[in-house]
CSV table of C-alpha atoms and ligand atoms in Angstrom, one decimal:
chain,number,residue,atom,x,y,z
V,21,MET,CA,276.6,199.0,94.8
V,22,ASP,CA,272.4,198.3,95.2
V,23,TYR,CA,273.2,194.0,95.4
V,24,ASN,CA,270.7,193.7,98.4
V,25,ALA,CA,268.0,195.0,96.3
V,26,SER,CA,269.3,192.7,93.4
V,27,ALA,CA,272.7,191.6,92.2
V,28,PRO,CA,274.2,191.3,89.1
V,29,LEU,CA,274.1,188.1,87.3
V,30,ARG,CA,276.3,185.8,87.1
V,31,PRO,CA,278.3,185.2,83.4
V,32,GLU,CA,278.3,182.1,84.3
V,33,VAL,CA,274.6,181.2,85.3
V,34,LEU,CA,273.6,183.1,82.1
V,35,ALA,CA,275.4,181.2,80.1
V,36,LEU,CA,274.0,178.6,81.4
V,37,MET,CA,270.8,180.2,81.3
V,38,ALA,CA,270.8,181.0,78.1
V,39,GLU,CA,272.0,177.6,77.0
V,40,VAL,CA,268.6,175.7,78.9
V,41,LEU,CA,266.2,178.1,77.4
V,42,GLY,CA,267.6,177.2,73.9
V,43,ARG,CA,265.7,173.5,74.9
V,44,THR,CA,262.9,172.5,74.7
V,45,GLY,CA,260.5,170.5,76.8
V,46,ASN,CA,258.2,170.6,79.9
V,47,ALA,CA,259.6,169.1,83.0
V,48,SER,CA,256.9,166.9,83.7
V,49,SER,CA,257.2,164.9,80.4
V,50,VAL,CA,258.5,161.2,80.4
V,51,HIS,CA,260.2,161.6,76.8
V,52,GLY,CA,263.6,162.6,76.3
V,53,PHE,CA,263.0,166.1,76.3
V,54,GLY,CA,261.3,166.9,79.3
V,55,ARG,CA,263.4,164.5,81.5
V,56,SER,CA,266.3,166.7,79.8
V,57,ALA,CA,264.1,169.6,82.1
V,58,ARG,CA,263.8,167.6,84.8
V,59,ALA,CA,267.2,166.7,85.0
V,60,ALA,CA,268.0,170.4,84.9
V,61,VAL,CA,265.0,170.9,87.5
V,62,GLU,CA,266.8,168.2,89.9
V,63,LYS,CA,270.1,169.4,89.8
V,64,ALA,CA,269.6,172.7,91.0
V,65,ARG,CA,267.3,171.1,93.8
V,66,GLU,CA,270.4,169.4,95.0
V,67,GLN,CA,272.6,172.2,94.5
V,68,VAL,CA,270.6,174.9,96.4
V,69,ALA,CA,270.0,172.4,99.4
V,70,ALA,CA,273.8,172.3,99.9
V,71,LEU,CA,273.6,176.1,100.2
V,72,ALA,CA,271.4,175.3,102.7
V,73,GLY,CA,273.2,172.8,104.1
V,74,THR,CA,269.6,170.2,103.5
V,75,VAL,CA,268.9,167.8,101.2
V,76,ALA,CA,266.7,168.2,98.2
V,77,SER,CA,263.8,166.5,99.0
V,78,GLN,CA,262.8,169.4,101.7
V,79,ILE,CA,263.5,172.3,98.4
V,80,THR,CA,260.1,173.2,96.4
V,81,PHE,CA,260.3,176.0,94.1
V,82,THR,CA,258.7,179.2,93.7
V,83,ALA,CA,258.7,182.2,91.7
V,84,SER,CA,260.1,184.5,94.6
V,85,ALA,CA,260.8,185.0,98.1
V,86,THR,CA,257.8,186.6,98.3
V,87,GLU,CA,255.9,183.8,97.6
V,88,ALA,CA,257.4,181.3,99.6
V,89,ASN,CA,256.7,183.8,103.0
V,90,ASN,CA,253.3,184.0,102.1
V,91,MET,CA,253.5,180.4,101.3
V,92,VAL,CA,254.3,180.5,105.4
V,93,LEU,CA,252.8,183.6,106.9
V,94,GLN,CA,248.9,182.5,105.5
V,95,ALA,CA,249.6,179.1,106.4
V,96,PHE,CA,248.8,180.5,110.2
V,97,ARG,CA,246.3,183.3,109.2
V,98,ASN,CA,244.2,182.0,111.9
V,99,GLY,CA,246.8,180.9,114.9
V,100,ARG,CA,248.9,183.8,116.3
V,101,ILE,CA,252.6,184.8,115.1
V,102,LEU,CA,255.0,186.5,116.6
V,103,ALA,CA,257.5,187.9,113.3
V,104,SER,CA,260.2,190.6,114.1
V,105,ALA,CA,259.5,194.1,113.7
V,106,ILE,CA,261.9,194.6,111.0
V,107,GLU,CA,260.9,192.0,108.6
V,108,HIS,CA,260.1,192.4,105.1
V,109,PRO,CA,256.5,193.6,103.8
V,110,SER,CA,255.9,189.9,102.4
V,111,VAL,CA,256.4,188.5,105.9
V,112,LEU,CA,254.7,191.2,107.9
V,113,GLU,CA,252.4,192.2,105.4
V,114,SER,CA,251.4,188.6,104.9
V,115,ALA,CA,250.5,187.8,108.9
V,116,PRO,CA,248.8,191.3,109.2
V,117,HIS,CA,247.6,190.8,113.2
V,118,ALA,CA,251.2,189.6,113.9
V,119,GLU,CA,252.4,190.6,116.6
V,120,LEU,CA,256.0,192.0,116.3
V,121,ILE,CA,258.7,191.2,118.4
V,122,PRO,CA,261.2,194.6,119.1
V,123,VAL,CA,264.7,195.3,117.7
V,124,THR,CA,267.5,197.1,120.1
V,125,ALA,CA,268.5,200.3,118.4
V,126,ASP,CA,271.1,198.5,116.4
V,127,GLY,CA,268.5,196.1,115.1
V,128,VAL,CA,269.1,193.4,116.5
V,129,VAL,CA,266.3,190.9,118.2
V,130,ASP,CA,265.3,192.6,121.8
V,131,GLU,CA,265.6,188.8,123.7
V,132,ALA,CA,264.2,190.3,126.5
V,133,ALA,CA,261.4,191.2,124.8
V,134,TYR,CA,260.6,188.5,123.2
V,135,GLU,CA,261.0,185.7,126.1
V,136,ALA,CA,258.0,188.1,127.2
V,137,LEU,CA,255.8,187.8,124.2
V,138,LEU,CA,256.4,184.1,124.8
V,139,ASP,CA,256.1,184.3,128.3
V,140,LYS,CA,252.2,185.6,126.5
V,141,GLY,CA,251.7,181.5,125.3
V,142,GLU,CA,252.3,179.3,122.9
V,143,PRO,CA,252.5,181.0,118.8
V,144,ALA,CA,251.7,178.9,116.4
V,145,LEU,CA,254.4,180.7,114.3
V,146,VAL,CA,258.0,182.5,115.0
V,147,SER,CA,259.2,184.4,111.8
V,148,ILE,CA,262.5,186.0,111.8
V,149,MET,CA,264.6,186.9,109.3
V,150,ALA,CA,268.4,185.9,108.9
V,151,VAL,CA,270.0,189.7,108.0
V,152,ASN,CA,267.7,192.5,107.3
V,153,ASN,CA,268.0,194.1,103.8
V,154,GLU,CA,268.5,197.6,105.0
V,155,THR,CA,271.2,197.3,107.8
V,156,GLY,CA,272.7,194.3,106.6
V,157,VAL,CA,272.4,193.3,111.1
V,158,ILE,CA,272.7,189.4,111.1
V,159,GLN,CA,270.2,188.1,113.7
V,160,ASN,CA,271.1,184.8,115.4
V,161,VAL,CA,268.1,182.8,114.2
V,162,GLY,CA,269.5,179.4,115.5
V,163,ARG,CA,270.0,180.8,119.2
V,164,LEU,CA,266.3,182.3,118.8
V,165,ALA,CA,264.6,179.6,117.3
V,166,LYS,CA,265.6,177.1,120.8
V,167,ILE,CA,264.1,179.3,123.0
V,168,ALA,CA,261.1,179.2,121.3
V,169,LYS,CA,261.1,175.7,121.2
V,170,LYS,CA,262.2,175.0,124.6
V,171,LYS,CA,259.2,176.7,125.7
V,172,TYR,CA,257.3,175.1,123.6
V,173,PRO,CA,257.8,172.2,121.0
V,174,GLY,CA,255.0,172.2,118.9
V,175,VAL,CA,255.9,175.6,117.7
V,176,HIS,CA,256.9,176.9,113.9
V,177,VAL,CA,259.8,178.3,113.3
V,178,HIS,CA,260.2,180.5,110.1
V,179,THR,CA,263.7,182.8,108.7
V,180,ASP,CA,263.6,184.7,105.9
V,181,ALA,CA,267.1,183.4,104.6
V,182,VAL,CA,267.5,186.1,101.2
V,183,GLN,CA,270.0,188.2,102.7
V,184,ALA,CA,271.9,186.3,104.4
V,185,ALA,CA,272.5,183.1,101.5
V,186,GLY,CA,276.2,183.5,99.7
V,187,ARG,CA,277.0,185.7,103.0
V,188,LEU,CA,276.8,183.5,105.3
V,189,PRO,CA,276.6,179.3,106.3
V,190,LEU,CA,273.0,178.7,106.3
V,191,ASP,CA,272.4,175.3,108.3
V,192,PHE,CA,268.4,174.8,107.9
V,193,PRO,CA,269.3,171.7,109.9
V,194,ALA,CA,270.9,173.2,112.6
V,195,TRP,CA,268.8,176.7,113.5
V,196,HIS,CA,265.7,174.3,114.4
V,197,ILE,CA,263.7,175.9,111.7
V,198,ASP,CA,260.1,174.1,110.3
V,199,TYR,CA,260.7,177.2,106.8
V,200,MET,CA,263.4,178.6,105.3
V,201,SER,CA,263.3,181.2,101.9
V,202,LEU,CA,265.5,181.9,99.4
V,203,SER,CA,265.5,184.2,96.7
V,204,ALA,CA,267.5,183.6,94.0
V,205,HIS,CA,268.6,187.1,92.4
V,206,LYS,CA,270.7,188.5,95.2
V,207,PHE,CA,273.5,186.6,94.7
V,208,GLY,CA,273.3,186.4,91.1
V,209,GLY,CA,271.1,184.4,90.3
V,210,PRO,CA,267.9,185.3,88.0
V,211,HIS,CA,264.8,187.4,89.3
V,212,GLY,CA,261.3,185.2,89.2
V,213,ALA,CA,262.9,182.3,91.3
V,214,GLY,CA,262.6,181.4,94.5
V,215,ALA,CA,262.5,178.1,97.1
V,216,LEU,CA,261.2,177.5,100.3
V,217,ILE,CA,262.4,175.3,102.2
V,218,THR,CA,260.4,172.7,104.8
V,219,ALA,CA,261.2,170.3,107.6
V,220,PRO,CA,259.6,166.9,107.9
V,221,GLY,CA,256.4,168.0,109.3
V,222,ALA,CA,256.1,171.6,108.1
V,223,LYS,CA,252.3,173.1,106.5
V,224,PRO,CA,252.8,175.5,104.3
V,225,VAL,CA,250.1,176.5,102.6
V,226,LYS,CA,249.8,175.9,98.7
V,227,LEU,CA,248.8,179.8,97.2
V,228,LEU,CA,248.6,177.9,93.4
V,229,HIS,CA,246.2,175.0,92.3
V,230,GLY,CA,246.3,173.2,89.6
V,231,GLY,CA,249.6,170.3,88.3
V,232,GLY,CA,250.9,168.4,90.6
V,233,GLN,CA,254.7,170.1,90.4
V,234,GLU,CA,256.9,170.2,93.2
V,235,LYS,CA,255.6,166.8,94.8
V,236,ARG,CA,251.5,168.8,94.6
V,237,GLN,CA,252.7,172.1,96.8
V,238,ARG,CA,253.4,174.5,93.9
V,239,ALA,CA,251.3,174.6,90.8
V,240,GLY,CA,252.8,174.8,87.5
V,241,THR,CA,254.7,174.5,84.9
V,242,GLU,CA,258.8,175.3,86.6
V,243,ASN,CA,260.9,178.2,85.3
V,244,VAL,CA,263.4,175.3,83.9
V,245,ALA,CA,265.9,177.9,83.4
V,246,GLY,CA,265.2,180.1,86.1
V,247,ILE,CA,265.7,177.1,88.4
V,248,ALA,CA,269.0,176.0,86.6
V,249,GLY,CA,270.4,179.6,87.2
V,250,PHE,CA,269.6,179.6,90.9
V,251,GLY,CA,270.8,176.4,91.6
V,252,LEU,CA,274.9,177.4,89.7
V,253,ALA,CA,274.1,180.9,91.2
V,254,SER,CA,273.9,178.8,94.8
V,255,GLU,CA,276.7,177.0,94.3
V,256,LEU,CA,279.2,179.7,93.0
V,257,ALA,CA,278.2,181.4,96.3
V,258,GLN,CA,279.1,178.6,98.4
V,259,LYS,CA,282.4,178.2,96.5
V,260,ASN,CA,282.6,181.9,97.0
V,261,MET,CA,281.7,182.6,100.9
V,262,GLU,CA,285.2,182.8,102.5
V,263,GLY,CA,286.0,185.4,99.6
V,264,PHE,CA,283.1,187.2,100.4
V,265,GLN,CA,284.3,188.4,103.7
V,266,LYS,CA,287.0,190.1,102.7
V,267,LEU,CA,284.2,193.1,101.4
V,268,ALA,CA,284.0,193.4,104.9
V,269,ALA,CA,287.2,195.2,104.9
V,270,LEU,CA,285.9,197.7,101.3
V,271,ARG,CA,282.8,198.6,103.5
V,272,ASP,CA,285.4,199.9,106.8
V,273,ARG,CA,287.1,201.3,105.0
V,274,LEU,CA,284.1,202.9,102.6
V,275,GLU,CA,282.4,203.7,106.4
V,276,THR,CA,285.7,205.2,108.0
V,277,GLU,CA,286.3,207.9,105.0
V,278,ALA,CA,282.7,208.9,104.9
V,279,LYS,CA,283.7,209.8,108.9
V,280,LYS,CA,285.7,212.1,108.2
V,281,VAL,CA,283.9,213.9,105.6
V,282,VAL,CA,280.4,215.1,107.7
V,283,PRO,CA,278.9,213.6,110.5
V,284,ILE,CA,277.0,210.1,110.2
V,285,LEU,CA,275.4,207.6,111.3
V,286,ILE,CA,275.9,204.1,111.2
V,287,HIS,CA,272.9,201.8,111.2
V,288,GLY,CA,273.5,198.9,113.5
V,289,GLU,CA,276.8,199.8,113.1
V,290,LYS,CA,277.8,197.4,116.7
V,291,ALA,CA,275.9,194.4,115.2
V,292,PRO,CA,277.7,191.8,114.0
V,293,ARG,CA,276.4,192.5,110.1
V,294,VAL,CA,277.0,190.7,106.6
V,295,ALA,CA,280.6,192.2,104.8
V,296,ASN,CA,278.6,193.5,101.7
V,297,THR,CA,275.9,195.9,103.5
V,298,SER,CA,276.3,199.9,105.5
V,299,LEU,CA,273.3,201.9,106.1
V,300,PHE,CA,274.3,205.7,107.2
V,301,SER,CA,272.3,208.5,107.3
V,302,THR,CA,274.0,212.2,106.7
V,303,PRO,CA,271.7,214.6,108.8
V,304,GLY,CA,270.2,217.2,107.0
V,305,ILE,CA,270.6,215.9,103.3
V,306,THR,CA,268.1,213.7,102.7
V,307,ALA,CA,268.5,210.1,101.2
V,308,GLN,CA,266.8,211.3,97.7
V,309,THR,CA,269.3,214.0,97.4
V,310,GLN,CA,271.8,212.2,97.6
V,311,ILE,CA,270.8,209.2,95.7
V,312,MET,CA,270.0,211.9,92.5
V,313,GLY,CA,273.6,213.2,92.7
V,314,LEU,CA,275.6,210.1,92.7
V,315,ASP,CA,273.2,208.3,90.0
V,316,LEU,CA,274.3,211.2,88.2
V,317,ASP,CA,277.8,210.0,89.2
V,318,GLY,CA,277.5,206.7,87.7
V,319,PHE,CA,276.4,205.3,91.1
V,320,ALA,CA,273.9,203.1,91.8
V,321,VAL,CA,272.3,203.0,95.7
V,322,SER,CA,269.1,203.2,97.8
V,323,SER,CA,267.4,204.6,100.7
V,324,GLY,CA,266.8,201.8,102.2
V,325,SER,CA,264.8,199.4,100.5
V,326,ALA,CA,264.3,199.1,97.6
V,327,CYS,CA,260.5,197.8,98.2
V,328,SER,CA,259.6,201.7,99.5
V,329,SER,CA,262.0,203.5,97.7
V,330,GLY,CA,260.9,206.3,95.3
V,331,THR,CA,259.2,208.1,99.0
V,332,VAL,CA,261.5,209.6,101.3
V,333,LYS,CA,259.1,208.4,104.3
V,334,SER,CA,262.0,206.9,106.7
V,335,SER,CA,261.4,203.1,106.8
V,336,HIS,CA,259.7,200.5,108.7
V,337,VAL,CA,263.5,199.2,110.1
V,338,LEU,CA,265.0,202.1,111.4
V,339,ARG,CA,261.4,202.8,113.5
V,340,ALA,CA,261.6,200.0,115.0
V,341,MET,CA,265.6,200.6,115.6
V,342,GLY,CA,264.7,204.3,117.3
V,343,VAL,CA,265.3,206.4,114.7
V,344,ALA,CA,263.7,209.5,114.3
V,345,ASP,CA,261.7,210.2,111.1
V,346,ALA,CA,264.4,213.4,110.4
V,347,VAL,CA,267.2,210.8,111.0
V,348,GLY,CA,265.8,207.7,108.9
V,349,GLU,CA,264.7,209.4,105.7
V,350,CYS,CA,268.5,210.8,105.1
V,351,ALA,CA,269.4,206.5,105.1
V,352,LEU,CA,271.5,205.7,102.4
V,353,ARG,CA,272.6,201.9,101.5
V,354,VAL,CA,275.1,201.0,100.1
V,355,SER,CA,275.3,197.5,98.8
V,356,PHE,CA,278.1,195.4,97.4
V,357,GLY,CA,279.0,192.2,96.2
V,358,PRO,CA,282.4,190.3,94.9
V,359,ASP,CA,282.5,192.0,92.0
V,360,THR,CA,283.6,194.8,94.1
V,361,ARG,CA,286.5,196.0,93.5
V,362,SER,CA,288.5,198.6,96.4
V,363,ASP,CA,289.3,200.5,93.2
V,364,ASP,CA,284.9,201.0,93.3
V,365,ILE,CA,285.1,201.4,96.6
V,366,ASP,CA,287.9,204.8,96.4
V,367,ALA,CA,285.8,206.0,93.3
V,368,PHE,CA,282.0,206.1,95.6
V,369,VAL,CA,283.5,207.2,98.2
V,370,ASN,CA,285.3,210.4,96.2
V,371,ALA,CA,281.7,211.5,94.5
V,372,TRP,CA,279.9,210.4,98.1
V,373,SER,CA,281.8,213.2,99.9
V,374,LYS,CA,282.3,215.9,97.4
V,375,MET,CA,278.4,215.9,97.2
V,376,ALA,CA,278.1,215.9,101.0
V,377,ALA,CA,281.0,218.2,101.4
V,378,ARG,CA,278.7,220.7,99.1
V,379,LEU,CA,275.3,219.8,100.5
V,380,ALA,CA,276.3,219.8,104.4
V,381,LYS,CA,277.8,223.7,103.6
V,382,LYS,CA,274.6,224.8,101.4
V,383,GLU,CA,272.6,223.2,104.4
V,384,GLN,CA,274.6,225.2,107.1
V,385,ALA,CA,273.8,227.8,105.5
V,386,HIS,CA,270.4,227.5,105.5
V,387,ALA,CA,270.7,226.9,108.6
L,405,PLP,N1,263.1,188.8,101.7
L,405,PLP,C1,263.8,190.2,102.4
L,405,PLP,C2,264.9,190.5,103.7
L,405,PLP,C3,264.5,190.6,100.3
L,405,PLP,O1,265.1,191.8,100.8
L,405,PLP,C4,263.8,190.8,99.9
L,405,PLP,C5,263.8,191.0,98.2
L,405,PLP,O2,263.7,192.6,98.4
L,405,PLP,C6,262.6,189.6,99.7
L,405,PLP,C7,262.3,189.1,101.0
L,405,PLP,C8,261.4,189.3,98.5
L,405,PLP,O3,262.1,188.2,96.9
L,405,PLP,P1,262.2,188.5,96.1
L,405,PLP,O4,262.2,189.6,95.4
L,405,PLP,O5,262.5,187.1,95.5
L,405,PLP,O6,260.4,188.3,96.1
């Protein structure tokens, strides 16, 4: 139940990757082995492009979405950048000077505050994620990009669509954006395979120099098996997009049942959210305690983003939503996927309820 950290590799993807790994050849070689590797890369490019609603020529394969985000944010290091306050660290840390666009208590970009920032002057880049990894809250990227472009036709817009891919339809051209970052391992593909999608006229920074791979945008021999796996996972995720929406019923049931046990606060509850994610705080019971208890029962969940876990600090996302640290430290993220069944939710609710009721009693005894 930690799909937002990493979803399981789909069996079909594993089978394809094993077959491709068994092949020999560099995708840049002109002989038959090379051409076979090249064919696998180009097929994947078509599949990833289809998932993003765009054309293959706009896809640059990278080793992660972190890399793709860095390629964009670092390209604007000397310009004014507006980034939402809830971006992933791979955006925020590659643009330390970015001005942060506030979000509402529900985790949605505050449009009045965004417009006020735009009114202050033309930014070079706006970066707003499509779906937040901790809350699952969806941003209206198309609308927000249009607002910026109407005011400043020359502004570039980037969206980190890592948590949106396979969960809601992506439409690169219709969103009025110039850059989109994707990562394979969030929807059944392998780790170490990402992509940057660029519109004509976009100028991402070149981080890796050397060979002429990826139209000279990103040097280094292609991870052919990883890219092939990314491609197939994209195709499968696209086919299953409708099925994915059914997870909302499981998520809603989980939240309804949890509310019956102890008072919980569901972050982003009133905002549009992707179907598979629930972030909720049980005041007085730290996320760390809950995660350890659930782990013993065989449930893998997380406290906000995996990157910042290991510490019991509240996340920058919850802080931006105005959540007090004492409440943020108790936020548990449950995120699941197409393989999750109704029984899994029942088993989880059962284990969590027992634990929460016991810990809440203990907490009351101490109070
Ligand atoms: N952006 C978001 C919203 C994420 O959730 C993640 C993964 O945690 C990333 C970027 C980084 O992706 P990758 O693991 O491919 O570097």
